Structure formats: C-alpha cells, structure tokens
Coordinates of C-alpha atoms and ligand atoms in Angstrom, one line a residue:
M1 CA 0.0 0.0 0.0
F2 CA 1.7 3.2 -1.2
V3 CA 0.8 6.3 0.9
A4 CA 1.0 9.2 -1.5
E5 CA 0.0 12.1 0.8
L6 CA -0.9 12.8 4.4
D7 CA -3.5 15.2 5.8
C8 CA -0.7 17.2 7.4
P9 CA 2.6 18.6 6.0
W10 CA 5.3 15.9 5.6
S11 CA 7.6 18.1 7.6
E12 CA 5.3 17.7 10.6
S13 CA 5.2 13.9 10.3
P14 CA 7.8 11.4 11.5
F15 CA 8.2 10.1 8.0
L16 CA 11.5 11.0 6.2
L17 CA 10.2 10.5 2.7
Q18 CA 7.3 12.2 0.9
G19 CA 5.4 9.1 -0.2
F20 CA 6.3 5.6 1.1
T21 CA 5.1 2.0 1.1
I22 CA 3.7 0.6 4.4
A23 CA 6.2 -2.2 5.1
A24 CA 5.5 -2.9 8.8
N25 CA 3.0 -2.5 11.6
S26 CA 5.1 0.2 13.1
D27 CA 4.4 2.4 9.9
L28 CA 0.7 1.9 10.5
E29 CA 1.0 2.8 14.2
M30 CA 2.8 6.1 13.2
L31 CA 0.0 6.8 10.8
Y32 CA -2.5 6.3 13.6
D33 CA -0.6 8.8 15.7
C34 CA -0.1 11.6 13.3
C35 CA -3.0 11.5 10.8
K36 CA -6.8 11.4 10.6
F37 CA -6.6 10.3 7.0
V38 CA -4.0 9.7 4.2
F39 CA -4.2 9.3 0.4
I40 CA -3.4 5.8 -0.9
E41 CA -2.4 5.3 -4.5
V42 CA -4.5 2.5 -5.9
S43 CA -3.8 2.9 -9.7
E44 CA -2.1 5.0 -12.3
E45 CA -4.8 7.6 -12.2
E46 CA -6.5 7.3 -8.9
W47 CA -5.8 7.8 -5.2
V48 CA -8.3 6.9 -2.4
E49 CA -8.7 8.8 0.8
Y50 CA -8.0 6.2 3.6
N51 CA -8.9 6.8 7.2
P52 CA -6.6 4.6 9.4
H53 CA -9.1 5.1 12.3
S54 CA -12.2 3.8 10.5
Q55 CA -13.1 2.8 6.9
A56 CA -11.9 4.2 3.6
K57 CA -13.8 6.9 1.7
K58 CA -13.2 7.0 -2.1
V59 CA -12.4 10.3 -3.7
K60 CA -10.9 10.8 -7.2
R61 CA -7.5 12.4 -7.2
I62 CA -5.2 13.1 -10.2
R63 CA -1.8 11.6 -9.8
F64 CA 1.2 13.9 -9.9
T65 CA 3.8 12.1 -12.0
E66 CA 6.1 12.5 -15.0
K67 CA 4.8 10.8 -18.1
Q68 CA 7.7 11.4 -20.4
N69 CA 11.4 11.6 -20.2
M70 CA 12.4 15.0 -18.9
A71 CA 15.2 15.7 -21.4
S72 CA 13.2 15.0 -24.5
E73 CA 10.2 16.9 -23.2
L74 CA 12.1 20.2 -22.5
S75 CA 12.5 21.2 -26.1
D76 CA 8.9 20.5 -26.9
A77 CA 7.7 22.4 -23.8
N78 CA 10.1 25.3 -24.7
R79 CA 8.3 25.6 -28.1
T80 CA 5.0 25.9 -26.3
Y81 CA 6.5 28.5 -24.0
Q82 CA 7.9 30.6 -26.8
A83 CA 4.6 30.4 -28.8
A84 CA 2.7 31.5 -25.6
K85 CA 5.2 34.4 -25.2
T86 CA 4.6 35.6 -28.7
H87 CA 0.8 35.5 -28.2
I88 CA 0.8 37.2 -24.9
K89 CA 3.2 40.0 -26.1
L90 CA 0.8 40.6 -29.0
L91 CA -2.2 40.6 -26.6
L92 CA -0.5 43.0 -24.2
S93 CA 0.5 45.5 -26.9
S94 CA -3.0 45.3 -28.4
V95 CA -4.4 46.2 -25.0
Q96 CA -1.9 49.0 -24.6
L97 CA -3.0 50.5 -27.9
G98 CA -6.7 50.1 -27.1
Q99 CA -7.1 47.5 -29.8
T100 CA -9.1 44.2 -29.6
F101 CA -7.5 40.8 -29.2
S102 CA -8.4 37.2 -30.1
T103 CA -9.7 35.1 -27.2
V104 CA -9.7 32.0 -29.4
E105 CA -5.9 32.2 -29.8
I106 CA -5.3 32.9 -26.1
Q107 CA -7.5 29.9 -25.1
G108 CA -5.6 27.7 -27.5
V109 CA -2.3 28.9 -25.9
V110 CA -3.6 28.1 -22.4
N111 CA -5.0 24.7 -23.5
E112 CA -1.6 23.8 -24.9
C113 CA 0.1 24.9 -21.6
V114 CA -2.3 22.6 -19.7
N115 CA -1.4 19.7 -22.0
K116 CA 2.3 20.3 -21.4
V117 CA 1.9 20.6 -17.6
M118 CA -0.1 17.4 -17.6
L119 CA 2.6 15.7 -19.6
N120 CA 5.6 16.9 -17.6
P121 CA 5.2 19.5 -14.8
N122 CA 9.0 19.5 -14.2
A123 CA 9.8 20.6 -17.7
I124 CA 7.3 23.5 -17.3
L125 CA 8.7 24.5 -13.9
W126 CA 12.2 24.5 -15.5
L127 CA 11.0 26.9 -18.2
T128 CA 9.5 29.4 -15.7
R129 CA 13.1 29.8 -14.4
L130 CA 14.3 31.2 -17.8
K131 CA 13.7 34.8 -17.2
N132 CA 14.6 37.6 -19.6
S133 CA 14.2 41.0 -17.8
D134 CA 13.4 42.7 -21.1
D135 CA 10.1 40.8 -21.4
Y136 CA 9.1 40.9 -17.8
T137 CA 5.3 41.5 -18.1
A138 CA 4.8 38.9 -20.8
E139 CA 7.0 36.3 -19.1
H140 CA 5.5 37.0 -15.7
S141 CA 2.0 36.5 -17.2
I142 CA 3.0 33.1 -18.8
N143 CA 4.9 32.0 -15.7
V144 CA 2.0 32.8 -13.4
S145 CA -0.3 30.9 -15.8
L146 CA 2.0 27.8 -15.9
L147 CA 2.6 27.8 -12.1
A148 CA -1.1 28.2 -11.4
I149 CA -1.9 25.3 -13.8
A150 CA 0.8 23.2 -12.1
L151 CA -0.5 24.0 -8.6
G152 CA -4.1 23.4 -9.7
R153 CA -3.0 20.0 -11.0
Y154 CA -1.1 19.3 -7.8
L155 CA -4.4 20.2 -5.9
G156 CA -6.2 17.6 -8.1
M157 CA -8.2 19.9 -10.4
D158 CA -9.8 18.5 -13.6
T159 CA -8.5 19.6 -17.0
W160 CA -11.4 22.0 -17.7
E161 CA -10.8 23.7 -14.4
L162 CA -7.1 24.0 -15.2
E163 CA -7.9 25.6 -18.6
N164 CA -10.1 28.2 -16.9
L165 CA -7.5 28.8 -14.2
G166 CA -4.8 29.2 -16.8
I167 CA -6.8 31.9 -18.6
C168 CA -7.5 33.7 -15.3
A169 CA -3.8 33.6 -14.4
L170 CA -2.6 34.7 -17.9
L171 CA -4.8 37.8 -17.8
H172 CA -4.3 38.6 -14.1
D173 CA -2.1 41.7 -14.7
V174 CA -3.6 42.8 -18.0
G175 CA -4.6 46.1 -16.3
K176 CA -1.0 47.1 -16.0
M177 CA -1.1 47.9 -19.7
S178 CA -3.2 50.9 -18.7
V179 CA -0.6 52.1 -16.2
A180 CA 2.0 54.6 -17.5
D181 CA 5.4 53.1 -18.4
G182 CA 7.1 55.6 -16.2
I183 CA 5.4 54.1 -13.1
L184 CA 5.4 50.5 -14.4
N185 CA 9.2 50.4 -15.0
K186 CA 10.4 53.0 -12.5
P187 CA 13.9 52.0 -11.3
G188 CA 13.2 52.8 -7.6
P189 CA 10.5 52.9 -5.0
L190 CA 7.1 54.3 -5.9
S191 CA 5.7 57.4 -4.3
P192 CA 2.3 57.0 -2.5
K193 CA 0.6 58.6 -5.5
E194 CA 2.4 56.4 -7.9
F195 CA 1.6 53.3 -5.8
S196 CA -2.0 54.2 -5.8
E197 CA -2.0 54.5 -9.6
M198 CA -0.2 51.1 -9.9
A199 CA -2.8 49.5 -7.6
R200 CA -5.5 50.6 -10.0
H201 CA -4.3 48.0 -12.5
T202 CA -6.8 45.7 -10.8
V203 CA -9.6 48.2 -11.5
Y204 CA -8.5 48.8 -15.1
A205 CA -8.4 45.0 -15.7
K206 CA -11.9 44.5 -14.3
K207 CA -13.3 47.2 -16.6
L208 CA -11.4 45.8 -19.6
L209 CA -12.3 42.1 -19.0
M210 CA -16.0 42.9 -18.2
E211 CA -16.4 44.4 -21.6
R212 CA -15.5 41.0 -23.1
S213 CA -18.3 38.4 -23.1
D214 CA -16.1 35.8 -24.8
I215 CA -13.7 35.4 -21.8
Y216 CA -14.2 33.1 -18.9
P217 CA -16.0 35.3 -16.4
G218 CA -13.8 34.2 -13.5
A219 CA -11.0 36.1 -15.1
V220 CA -12.6 39.4 -14.1
D221 CA -12.7 38.3 -10.4
V222 CA -9.1 37.1 -10.4
A223 CA -7.7 40.2 -12.1
Y224 CA -9.7 42.4 -9.7
S225 CA -8.9 40.5 -6.6
H226 CA -5.4 39.1 -6.9
H227 CA -3.9 41.7 -4.5
E228 CA -6.5 41.0 -1.8
R229 CA -5.4 39.2 1.4
L230 CA -7.2 36.7 3.6
D231 CA -6.9 39.1 6.5
G232 CA -8.6 42.0 4.6
R233 CA -5.5 44.1 4.4
G234 CA -5.1 43.8 0.6
Y235 CA -6.4 46.1 -2.2
P236 CA -8.4 47.5 -4.0
R237 CA -11.4 46.6 -1.8
G238 CA -9.9 45.0 1.4
I239 CA -12.2 42.1 1.2
E240 CA -11.7 39.1 3.5
G241 CA -11.1 35.4 3.2
S242 CA -14.5 33.9 2.4
K243 CA -15.0 36.5 -0.4
I244 CA -11.8 35.5 -2.2
S245 CA -12.2 32.7 -4.7
M246 CA -10.0 29.6 -4.9
F247 CA -8.7 30.6 -8.4
T248 CA -7.7 34.0 -6.9
R249 CA -6.0 32.4 -3.9
I250 CA -3.9 30.2 -6.3
V251 CA -3.0 33.1 -8.5
T252 CA -2.0 35.3 -5.5
I253 CA 0.5 32.7 -4.3
V254 CA 2.1 32.0 -7.7
D255 CA 2.1 35.7 -8.6
A256 CA 4.0 36.5 -5.4
Y257 CA 6.5 33.7 -5.9
D258 CA 7.3 34.6 -9.5
A259 CA 7.6 38.3 -8.7
M260 CA 9.8 37.7 -5.7
T261 CA 12.2 35.4 -7.6
S262 CA 12.5 37.7 -10.7
D263 CA 15.2 40.3 -11.3
R264 CA 13.7 43.8 -11.8
C265 CA 15.2 47.1 -12.9
Y266 CA 15.0 48.3 -9.2
R267 CA 16.1 45.1 -7.4
K268 CA 17.5 41.6 -7.7
G269 CA 15.2 38.6 -7.3
I270 CA 15.5 36.5 -4.2
S271 CA 16.1 32.8 -4.1
S272 CA 13.3 30.2 -4.5
L273 CA 13.9 29.0 -0.9
D274 CA 13.6 32.6 0.5
A275 CA 10.4 33.2 -1.5
L276 CA 9.0 29.9 -0.2
R277 CA 9.9 31.0 3.4
I278 CA 8.0 34.3 2.9
I279 CA 5.0 32.5 1.5
N280 CA 5.1 30.0 4.5
K281 CA 5.4 32.9 7.0
H282 CA 2.3 34.7 5.5
K283 CA 0.1 31.6 5.0
G284 CA -3.3 32.0 6.6
T285 CA -3.0 35.9 6.7
Q286 CA -2.0 36.9 3.2
F287 CA -2.1 33.5 1.4
D288 CA -4.5 30.5 1.6
A289 CA -2.8 28.2 4.1
D290 CA -3.6 24.9 2.3
A291 CA -2.7 26.1 -1.2
A292 CA 0.5 27.7 0.1
Q293 CA 1.5 24.5 1.9
K294 CA 0.9 22.5 -1.3
F295 CA 2.8 25.1 -3.4
I296 CA 5.8 24.8 -1.1
A297 CA 5.7 21.0 -1.4
M298 CA 5.3 21.2 -5.2
I299 CA 8.3 23.5 -5.7
G300 CA 10.4 21.9 -3.0
L301 CA 14.0 22.5 -1.9
Y302 CA 15.4 21.5 -5.3
P303 CA 13.3 23.1 -8.0
P304 CA 13.9 22.0 -11.7
G305 CA 15.9 24.6 -13.6
F306 CA 18.0 25.7 -10.7
L307 CA 21.7 24.9 -10.3
L308 CA 22.9 22.5 -7.5
E309 CA 26.4 22.6 -6.1
M310 CA 27.5 19.3 -4.5
K311 CA 29.7 19.1 -1.4
N312 CA 32.6 17.9 -3.6
G313 CA 32.4 21.2 -5.6
E314 CA 30.8 19.7 -8.8
V315 CA 27.8 21.7 -10.2
G316 CA 24.7 20.4 -12.1
I317 CA 21.3 21.6 -13.2
I318 CA 18.3 20.1 -11.4
L319 CA 16.0 18.2 -13.7
S320 CA 13.3 16.5 -11.6
H321 CA 13.0 14.0 -8.7
D322 CA 11.6 10.5 -8.4
K323 CA 8.4 10.1 -6.3
G324 CA 9.2 10.0 -2.6
Y325 CA 12.7 11.5 -3.2
Q326 CA 12.1 15.3 -3.2
L327 CA 15.4 15.8 -1.3
R328 CA 17.3 13.6 -3.8
P329 CA 16.8 15.1 -7.3
K330 CA 18.0 14.1 -10.7
V331 CA 20.7 16.4 -11.9
I332 CA 22.7 17.0 -15.2
M333 CA 26.3 17.4 -14.0
V334 CA 28.0 20.2 -16.0
L335 CA 31.0 21.4 -14.0
D336 CA 33.7 19.3 -12.2
K337 CA 34.9 20.0 -8.7
N338 CA 37.3 22.7 -10.0
K339 CA 34.3 24.4 -11.7
Q340 CA 35.6 23.4 -15.1
P341 CA 33.2 22.0 -17.8
Q342 CA 32.8 18.2 -17.7
P343 CA 31.0 15.8 -20.0
E344 CA 27.3 16.1 -19.3
A345 CA 25.9 13.1 -17.4
I346 CA 22.6 12.7 -15.5
I347 CA 22.9 11.4 -12.0
N348 CA 20.0 10.4 -9.8
L349 CA 20.7 11.2 -6.2
S350 CA 17.9 8.9 -5.1
Q351 CA 20.3 6.0 -6.2
Y352 CA 23.1 7.3 -3.9
P353 CA 25.7 7.5 -6.7
N354 CA 29.4 8.0 -6.1
D355 CA 31.7 10.7 -7.6
I356 CA 34.9 10.0 -9.4
D357 CA 36.8 9.7 -6.1
G358 CA 34.4 7.1 -4.8
N359 CA 32.6 9.4 -2.4
E360 CA 28.8 9.6 -2.3
Y361 CA 27.4 12.7 -4.0
E362 CA 25.7 15.1 -1.5
A363 CA 23.8 18.3 -2.3
K364 CA 25.2 21.5 -0.8
A365 CA 23.5 24.6 -2.1
V366 CA 21.0 25.8 -4.8
F367 CA 21.8 28.7 -7.1
K368 CA 19.9 30.6 -9.8
S369 CA 20.7 30.4 -13.4
G370 CA 23.8 32.6 -14.1
A371 CA 25.8 31.4 -11.1
F372 CA 29.2 29.8 -12.0
G373 CA 28.7 31.2 -15.5
I374 CA 26.0 28.7 -16.4
N375 CA 22.9 29.8 -18.2
V376 CA 20.4 27.0 -18.1
R377 CA 18.8 28.4 -21.2
D378 CA 21.9 27.1 -23.1
Y379 CA 20.8 23.6 -22.2
I380 CA 17.6 23.7 -24.2
N381 CA 17.7 23.0 -27.9
Ligands
FE2_10 FE1 -1.0 42.4 -10.1

C-alpha cells in the first residue's frame, strides 16, 4: 500500500520520505498517531482517501507524476512556452494600444500549456526559471499561468478547471497595460501617489475584461482581486477570506512567488527558498494556508531549472526528482569540482551515486541560473 499524501505537512510527520510504502505494523502505528486520513495510491490515475481510524472513503485524485522523459520533453515544452510568449506579447501590446485581441488564440495557448503541464510539470517548472528581464510583463503572465496550472494540478483539479484557471492567471495583470510606463518600469520605490495608480491595474483589468463576453467570467474576479489578502489588508477593496475565490487564492500565491524570484530594474530577485519561506510565513493571513503549503511542497527545496552545487564542488542543473525523493533530485552534471566543464551526465541522487573519487554525492546549495557562468537556457535545444 503506497501512501501518496498525508492530511498534514510531511515536515510535521515522523516520515522521512514524501510518499512511502507501508512495510511494517510500526508504519501503521505512526500513521494512527499523526493523521486522521491519508491518500493511498491504488492505480495509475487514482488515489483513495484512507482513514486509518475507520473505513476508507473514495475520492478521485489526479496523480502527480512524470509521463515522459524530462530531457526529450524540455525542447517541446520550450516551443509551447515561446509560442505562448509571442501570443501574450501581442495581446498586451493590443491592450496598450486600445485594440481588440483574439480570445480563441489565447484559449488555444492556455490549453496547450495545460497539456504540457499534464505531460511533464517538471519541464514546465524549468521553463519558468528562464527569465529575460526585457520581457518581464509577458514572461510573468505566462509563468503565473503555468505555475497556477501546475499548482491546480497538484491540488487535483480537472482539465477543464485548469484551462479556466490558466486563462485567469494569464490575464491577471492585463490592467498594467493601462498604467503609465514611467510608473510600471520606475527603477526605484514608488511614491504613495504612484503606488495608488499602480494599484489601479486591478480596477483597469476589471473594466477591460468585463467588456468581453467571450472570456471566462472568473478572469474578471481574479484580475480584480489578486492583490487582496485573507486578513482583509489587501487592495483594492480590502475584502476578507470567504469572499476570495479559490482561483484568486492560487494566482495570488504563484504571482507573489514569480515576482519575488524575478530580477527587476530596481532590485535583484530573491532565491526560491527565501520566497517559499516568505509564503510560508504569511500563509493564513496573506495566502491561503492549504494552497500555500501545497505550493511549497510542489516547488520543494530543489526546483527544476536551478543549479545545484555538490559538497565535492561539482555543479549540475536540477532536472526533476523521483516520487518519494524530493530531497534527492535528478541532476545533469556540467562542472567538475574545479568548476571546469565536464562531459554532461545525468545522476540520480535517489540512487546514492558516487563521484569519481568514490565518495557519495551530497547536495550542498541551490543557485539561480547565471551562477558559475552557467545559463540554463543554453541547455535547451
Ligand atoms: Fe498584479
């Protein structure tokens, strides 16, 4: 019996691995102690909710797994990403010029993104790391859409929900096209007056999207509410928890994560781990607690597309991780212990491989693309 998920964070359980097979009575006893229910994987496509204290209750869950080899999927996913970027840039410039845009094309882009996330979420998470500061608004819109779809999938949403969520996320900041460039790209802190104008991007988006009867209506709510907070201290209305939709809660989390980890003209992006720490600190007040916890688990300590330095000095690019081994990812090794290029080879830390000196590889620290002179973009054909 494979336990895929607990009703509490893994970090608060006595289990070392995220996902494990019950092998002994002692495992069951630990489950009795720490959980009211767990999710048991019963087939390729289905989990059941299992209550160790009484009987099982069946619920359909969508399994989070890789379906294709990571390396071969990256190029394909990258084509989807670049096509999405072209479309969203056109859409944003049309909005800026007060022109109309095609919703059929945008829905097609989002549906393709959903397909790719379903096929290989790790490839998609990798692509969201490839940021080009010149295209911030377009890339941020796509990244928020992809991360929202990936989180929605992780939360067990159906395909049609993911397609609607993807549209909402893609259009969440469309109102920024009505804010003056001087405020949008100001290389320094905004004055109170400028901030209040920037905050109006939510209102501008609401007006713009309400005029379109061919866009999923939930997009209006998400664009209008994605800066609201559960504790009522957000903007523009200061509404509280129960009035904030699940789609908005998801977009709020991934929007904050992508913004915090991006370099901007006025500051450097922070690390993925620091961004996750901030999300964790504000869960329940700014962010939905459950969705935030799931997002932190989904991204993990070793996110695909980041660089990993080993204790022996070698450096690789994180690809993915096997189920149950979030702390032992698969890595393409690219630099040797003297930080010199070495023949690329994939190692899987879950198999406890040894380095050239016979010592077991151990992860030391995670870095963003650009560290050690390595641009992860160069590794996608
Ligand atoms: Fe925004």
